[in-house]
Coordinates of C-alpha atoms and ligand atoms in Angstrom, one line a residue:
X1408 CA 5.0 3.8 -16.2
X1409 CA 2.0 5.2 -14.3
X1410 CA -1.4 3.2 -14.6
X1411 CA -4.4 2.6 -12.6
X1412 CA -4.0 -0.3 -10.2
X1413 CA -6.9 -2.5 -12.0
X1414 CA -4.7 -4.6 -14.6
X1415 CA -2.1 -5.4 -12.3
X1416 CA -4.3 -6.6 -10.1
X1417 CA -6.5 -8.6 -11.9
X1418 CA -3.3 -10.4 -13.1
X1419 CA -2.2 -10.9 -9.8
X1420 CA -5.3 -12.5 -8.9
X1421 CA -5.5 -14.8 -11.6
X1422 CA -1.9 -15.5 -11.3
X1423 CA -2.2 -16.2 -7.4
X1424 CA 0.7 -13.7 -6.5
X1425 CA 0.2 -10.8 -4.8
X1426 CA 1.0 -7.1 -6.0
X1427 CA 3.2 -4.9 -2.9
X1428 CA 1.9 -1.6 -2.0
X1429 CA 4.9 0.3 0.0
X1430 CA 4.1 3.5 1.3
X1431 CA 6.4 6.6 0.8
X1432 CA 6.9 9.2 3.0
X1433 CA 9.7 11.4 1.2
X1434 CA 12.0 11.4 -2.1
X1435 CA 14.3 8.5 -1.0
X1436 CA 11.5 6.3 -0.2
X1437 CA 9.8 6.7 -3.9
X1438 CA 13.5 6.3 -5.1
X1439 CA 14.2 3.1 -3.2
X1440 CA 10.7 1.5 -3.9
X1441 CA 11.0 2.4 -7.7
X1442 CA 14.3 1.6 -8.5
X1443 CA 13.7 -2.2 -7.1
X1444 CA 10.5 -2.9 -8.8
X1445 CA 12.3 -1.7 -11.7
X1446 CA 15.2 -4.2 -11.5
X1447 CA 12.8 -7.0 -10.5
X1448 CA 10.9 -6.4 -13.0
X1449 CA 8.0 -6.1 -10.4
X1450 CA 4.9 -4.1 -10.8
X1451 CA 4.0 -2.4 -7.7
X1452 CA 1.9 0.5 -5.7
X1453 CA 3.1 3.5 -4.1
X1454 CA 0.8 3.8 -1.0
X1455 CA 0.4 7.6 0.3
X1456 CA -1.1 8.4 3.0
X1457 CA -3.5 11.4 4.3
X1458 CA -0.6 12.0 6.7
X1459 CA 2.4 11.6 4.3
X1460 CA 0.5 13.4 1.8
X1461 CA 0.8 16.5 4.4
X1462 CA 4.6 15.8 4.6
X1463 CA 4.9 16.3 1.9
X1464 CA 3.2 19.9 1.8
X1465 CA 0.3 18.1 -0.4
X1466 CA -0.9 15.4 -3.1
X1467 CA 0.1 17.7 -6.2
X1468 CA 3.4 17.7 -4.9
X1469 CA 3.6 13.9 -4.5
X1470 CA 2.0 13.2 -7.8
X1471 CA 4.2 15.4 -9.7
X1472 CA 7.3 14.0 -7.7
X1473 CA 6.2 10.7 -8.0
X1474 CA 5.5 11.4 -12.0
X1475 CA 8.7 13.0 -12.8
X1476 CA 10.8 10.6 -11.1
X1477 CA 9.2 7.5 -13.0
X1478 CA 10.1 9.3 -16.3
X1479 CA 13.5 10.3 -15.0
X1480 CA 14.6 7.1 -14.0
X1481 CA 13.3 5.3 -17.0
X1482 CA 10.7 2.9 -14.9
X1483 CA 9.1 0.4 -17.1
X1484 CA 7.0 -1.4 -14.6
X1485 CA 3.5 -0.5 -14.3
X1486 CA 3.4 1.5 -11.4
X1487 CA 0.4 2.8 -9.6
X1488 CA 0.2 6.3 -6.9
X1489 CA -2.4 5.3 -4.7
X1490 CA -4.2 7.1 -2.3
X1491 CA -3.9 5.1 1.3
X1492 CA -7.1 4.9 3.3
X1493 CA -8.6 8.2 2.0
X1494 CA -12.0 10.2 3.5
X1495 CA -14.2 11.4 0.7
X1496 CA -12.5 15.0 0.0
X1497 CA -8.6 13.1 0.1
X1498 CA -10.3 11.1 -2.8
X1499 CA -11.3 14.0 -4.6
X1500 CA -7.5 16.1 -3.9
X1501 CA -6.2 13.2 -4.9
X1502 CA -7.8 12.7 -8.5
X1503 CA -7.5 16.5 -9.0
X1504 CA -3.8 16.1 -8.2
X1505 CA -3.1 13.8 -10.6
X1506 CA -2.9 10.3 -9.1
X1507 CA -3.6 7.1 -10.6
X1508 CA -5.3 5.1 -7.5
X1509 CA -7.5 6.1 -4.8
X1510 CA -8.6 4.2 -1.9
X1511 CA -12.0 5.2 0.0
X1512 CA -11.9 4.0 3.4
X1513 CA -15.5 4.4 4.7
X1514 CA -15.2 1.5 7.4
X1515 CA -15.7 4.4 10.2
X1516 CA -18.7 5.5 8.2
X1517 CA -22.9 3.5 9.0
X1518 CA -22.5 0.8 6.1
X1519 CA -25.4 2.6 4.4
X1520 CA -23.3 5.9 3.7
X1521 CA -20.1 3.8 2.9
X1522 CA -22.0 2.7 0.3
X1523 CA -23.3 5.7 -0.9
X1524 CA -19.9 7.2 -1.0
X1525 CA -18.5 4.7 -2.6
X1526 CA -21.0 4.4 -5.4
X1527 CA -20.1 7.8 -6.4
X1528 CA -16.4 7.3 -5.9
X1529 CA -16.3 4.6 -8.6
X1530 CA -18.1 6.2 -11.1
X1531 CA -15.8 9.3 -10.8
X1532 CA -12.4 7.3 -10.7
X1533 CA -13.9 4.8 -13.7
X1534 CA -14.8 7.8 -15.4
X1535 CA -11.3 9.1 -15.3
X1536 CA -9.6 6.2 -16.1
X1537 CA -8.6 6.0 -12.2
X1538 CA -8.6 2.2 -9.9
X1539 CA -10.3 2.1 -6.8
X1540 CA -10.2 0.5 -3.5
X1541 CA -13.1 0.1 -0.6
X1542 CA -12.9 -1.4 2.7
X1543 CA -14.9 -2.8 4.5
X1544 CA -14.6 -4.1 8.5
X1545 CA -11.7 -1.6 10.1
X1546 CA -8.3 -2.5 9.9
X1547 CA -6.7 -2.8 13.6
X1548 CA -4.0 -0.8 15.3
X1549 CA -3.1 2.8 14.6
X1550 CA -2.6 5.1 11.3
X1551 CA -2.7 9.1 11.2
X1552 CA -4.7 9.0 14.1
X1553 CA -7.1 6.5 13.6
X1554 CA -7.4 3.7 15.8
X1555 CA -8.9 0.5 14.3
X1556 CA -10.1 -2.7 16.2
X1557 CA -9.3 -5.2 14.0
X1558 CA -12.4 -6.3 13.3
X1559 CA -13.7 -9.1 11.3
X1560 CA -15.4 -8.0 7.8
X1561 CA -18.9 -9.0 7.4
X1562 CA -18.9 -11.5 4.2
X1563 CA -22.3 -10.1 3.3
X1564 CA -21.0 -6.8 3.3
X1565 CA -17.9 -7.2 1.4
X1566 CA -19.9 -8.6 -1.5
X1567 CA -22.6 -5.5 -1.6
X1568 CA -19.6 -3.4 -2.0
X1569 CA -17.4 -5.8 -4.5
X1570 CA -20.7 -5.9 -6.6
X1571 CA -20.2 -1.8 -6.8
X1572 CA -17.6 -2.5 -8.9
X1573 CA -14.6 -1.6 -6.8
X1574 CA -11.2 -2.7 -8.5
X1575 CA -9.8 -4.2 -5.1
X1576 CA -11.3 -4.6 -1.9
X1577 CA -9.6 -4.3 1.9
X1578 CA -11.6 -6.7 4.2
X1579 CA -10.3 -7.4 7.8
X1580 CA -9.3 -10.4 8.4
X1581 CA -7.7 -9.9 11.8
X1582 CA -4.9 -7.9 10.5
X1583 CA -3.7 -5.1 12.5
X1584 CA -1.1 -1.7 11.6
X1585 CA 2.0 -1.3 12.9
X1586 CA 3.7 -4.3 14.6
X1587 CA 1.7 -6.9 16.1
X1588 CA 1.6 -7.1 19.6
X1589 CA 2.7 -10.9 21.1
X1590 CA -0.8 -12.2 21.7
X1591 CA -2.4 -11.7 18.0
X1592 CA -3.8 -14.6 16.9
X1593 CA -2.7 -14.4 13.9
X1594 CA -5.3 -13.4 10.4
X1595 CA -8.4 -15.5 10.7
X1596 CA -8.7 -17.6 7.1
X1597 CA -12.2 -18.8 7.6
X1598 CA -13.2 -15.1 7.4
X1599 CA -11.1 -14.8 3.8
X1600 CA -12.4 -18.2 3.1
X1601 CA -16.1 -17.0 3.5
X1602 CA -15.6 -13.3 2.1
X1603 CA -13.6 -15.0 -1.4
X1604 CA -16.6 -17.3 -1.8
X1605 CA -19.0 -14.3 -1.9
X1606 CA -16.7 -11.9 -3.8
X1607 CA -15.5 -14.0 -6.2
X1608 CA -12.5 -12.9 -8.6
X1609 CA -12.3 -9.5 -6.8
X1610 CA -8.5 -8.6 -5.8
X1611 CA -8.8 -8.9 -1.7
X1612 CA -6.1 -6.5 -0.2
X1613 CA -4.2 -7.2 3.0
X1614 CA -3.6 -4.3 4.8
X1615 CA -1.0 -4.3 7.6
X1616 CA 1.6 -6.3 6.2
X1617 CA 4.1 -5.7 8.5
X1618 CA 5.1 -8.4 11.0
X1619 CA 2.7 -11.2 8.9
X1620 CA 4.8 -14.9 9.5
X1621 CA 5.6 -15.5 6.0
X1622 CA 3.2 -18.7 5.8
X1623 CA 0.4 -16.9 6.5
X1624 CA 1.1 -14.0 3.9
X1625 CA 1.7 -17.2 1.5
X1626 CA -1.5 -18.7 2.8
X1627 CA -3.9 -15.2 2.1
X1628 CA -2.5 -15.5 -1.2
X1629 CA -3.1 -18.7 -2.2
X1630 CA -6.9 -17.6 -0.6
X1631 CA -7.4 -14.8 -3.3
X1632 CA -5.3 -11.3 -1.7
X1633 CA -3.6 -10.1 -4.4
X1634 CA -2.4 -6.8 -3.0
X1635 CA -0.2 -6.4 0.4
X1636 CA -0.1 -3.1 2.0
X1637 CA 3.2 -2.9 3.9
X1638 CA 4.7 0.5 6.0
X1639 CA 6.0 0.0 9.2
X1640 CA 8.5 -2.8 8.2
X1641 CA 10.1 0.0 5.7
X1642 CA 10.6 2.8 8.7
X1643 CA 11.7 0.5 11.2
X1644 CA 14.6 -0.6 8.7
X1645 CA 15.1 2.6 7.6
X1646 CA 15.7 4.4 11.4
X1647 CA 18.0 1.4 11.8
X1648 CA 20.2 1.7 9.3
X1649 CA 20.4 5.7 9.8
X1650 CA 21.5 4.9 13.5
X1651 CA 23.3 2.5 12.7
X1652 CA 25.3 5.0 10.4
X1653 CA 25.5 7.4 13.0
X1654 CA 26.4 5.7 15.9
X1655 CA 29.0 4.4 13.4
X1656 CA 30.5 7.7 13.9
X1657 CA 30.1 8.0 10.2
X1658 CA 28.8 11.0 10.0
X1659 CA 32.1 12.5 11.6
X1660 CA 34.5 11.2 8.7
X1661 CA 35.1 13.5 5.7
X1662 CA 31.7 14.9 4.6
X1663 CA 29.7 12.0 6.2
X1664 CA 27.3 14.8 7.2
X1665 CA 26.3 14.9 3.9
X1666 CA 22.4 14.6 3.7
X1667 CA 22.7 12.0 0.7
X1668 CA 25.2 10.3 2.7
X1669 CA 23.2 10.3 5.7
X1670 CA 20.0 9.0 4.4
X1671 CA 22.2 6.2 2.0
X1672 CA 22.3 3.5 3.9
X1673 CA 18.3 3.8 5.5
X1674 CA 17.3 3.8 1.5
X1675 CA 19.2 1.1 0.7
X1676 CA 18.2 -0.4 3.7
X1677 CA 14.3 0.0 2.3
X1678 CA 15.2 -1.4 -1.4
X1679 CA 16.4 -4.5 0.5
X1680 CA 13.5 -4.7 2.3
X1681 CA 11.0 -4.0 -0.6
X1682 CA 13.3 -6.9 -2.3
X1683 CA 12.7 -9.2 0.1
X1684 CA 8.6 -8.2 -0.1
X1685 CA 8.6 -9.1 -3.7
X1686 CA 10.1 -12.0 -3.3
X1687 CA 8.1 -13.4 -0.7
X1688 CA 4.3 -12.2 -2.5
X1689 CA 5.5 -13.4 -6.0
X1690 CA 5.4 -10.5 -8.0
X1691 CA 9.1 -10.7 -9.5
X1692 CA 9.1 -10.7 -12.8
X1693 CA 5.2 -10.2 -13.5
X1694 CA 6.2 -6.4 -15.5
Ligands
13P697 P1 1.8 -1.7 8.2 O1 2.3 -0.4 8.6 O2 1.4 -2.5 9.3 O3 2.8 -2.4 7.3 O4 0.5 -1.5 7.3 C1 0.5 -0.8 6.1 C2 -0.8 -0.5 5.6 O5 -1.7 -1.3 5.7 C3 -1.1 0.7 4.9 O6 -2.4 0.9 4.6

């Protein structure tokens, strides 16, 4: 079932669990993450971003893939097809295109026109029955190009935005994209601490889930994020199953060249891993 983002996260929040968004990059992805919030009964966010969105020769052609297959398959479990860290005109593709979620990352942006833009982002989405996420205080590491530092979100800020009326709101906290390199110090809680006692029951996102010691994911929750953005994890898996398969020899028996053959074990490799996601943020069983 395709909703906006905003009920399911405003239970998650109240109910101190935390809602997965798993980014797709293809038609086995979507399959893999659908199918498993489906049998756990999970609700859940398909993340898409500028770059994936390209893959996949556009945003119509992800909404109506994304749409199709949730009717296809039966999916009961509020679903959401969210737009991951958009510019202004991805926002506006995206709405046109038919997804349910948008997210305006205008971090890069003087704080002045990231809140101009996303005044006038949340009346449109509102208007259309759409959720939508802000950030505020880059995200570190690398995605589609952009190179974040990992900064620290200014508590002061975060609230200024929240009061827009955002549905769910991506502060850093010290998290970073992609894998964490050995000397991260880990997310930095007094930052949450401060930015939760100004924003008050707003859904914090997590971005850069990948590579987060279980305690501290359990921790951010427990502090008030009530959405975790996780990628990397899901490829890495993925590329290791598929070689896995192949160095196997696999691929050599019978009509183990098969493409659905081939890509089997990576997307079952991602369900387990979108399992085990679930699991660990608490959403099982909150459909
Ligand atoms: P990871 O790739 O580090 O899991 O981050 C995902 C993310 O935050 C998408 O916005």
């Amino acid at each position: 079932m395709i909703v906006s983002a905003k009920e399911m996260l405003q239970k998650a929040q109240e109910g101190h669990y935390a809602v997965g968004q798993f980014n797709i990059n293809n038609l086995e992805w979507t399959k893999a993450v659908l199918l498993t919030a489906e049998e756990l009964k999970s609700p859940v966010i398909l993340g898409v971003s500028a770059g994936a969105g390209k893959y996949m020769t556009g945003f119509k052609t992800v909404a109506a893939m994304v749409r199709a297959m949730d009717e296809e398959l039966g999916i009961t479990v509020p679903v959401a097809i969210h737009l991951d860290h958009g510019t202004y005109d991805a926002c506006y593709k995206c709405i046109k295109a038919g997804f349910s979620s948008i997210m305006f990352d205008g971090s890069s942006l003087p704080f002045e026109e990231n809140l101009a833009k996303t005044t006038e982002l949340v009346n449109v989405a509102h208007n259309l029955g759409l959720s939508i996420e802000a950030e505020v205080g880059a995200i570190g590491g690398e995605e589609d190009g952009v190179v974040g530092m990992g900064e620290c979100a200014d508590p002061a800020e975060c609230k200024t935005i929240a009061d827009l009326g955002v549905d769910m709101l991506a502060a850093g906290i010290g998290n970073i994209h992609g894998v964490y390199p050995e000397n991260w110090p880990g997310l930095s809680f007094p930052t949450l601490e401060a930015i939760k006692a100004k924003t008050g029951d707003m859904p914090l996102v997590l971005h850069g889930g990948t590579g987060i010691p279980d305690d501290q994911i359990k921790k951010a929750i427990s502090m008030g994020v009530a959405k975790i953005n996780v990628n990397t994890e899901c490829q890495i898996v993925f590329t290791e199953a598929t070689r896995a398969y192949i160095e196997a020899g696999k691929d050599k028996v019978g009509k183990g060249f098969d493409p659905r053959k081939v890509l089997a074990p990576g997307t079952e490799a991602i369900k387990a891993k979108v399992k085990e996601k679930m699991e660990l943020f608490g959403s099982v069983g909150k459909a």
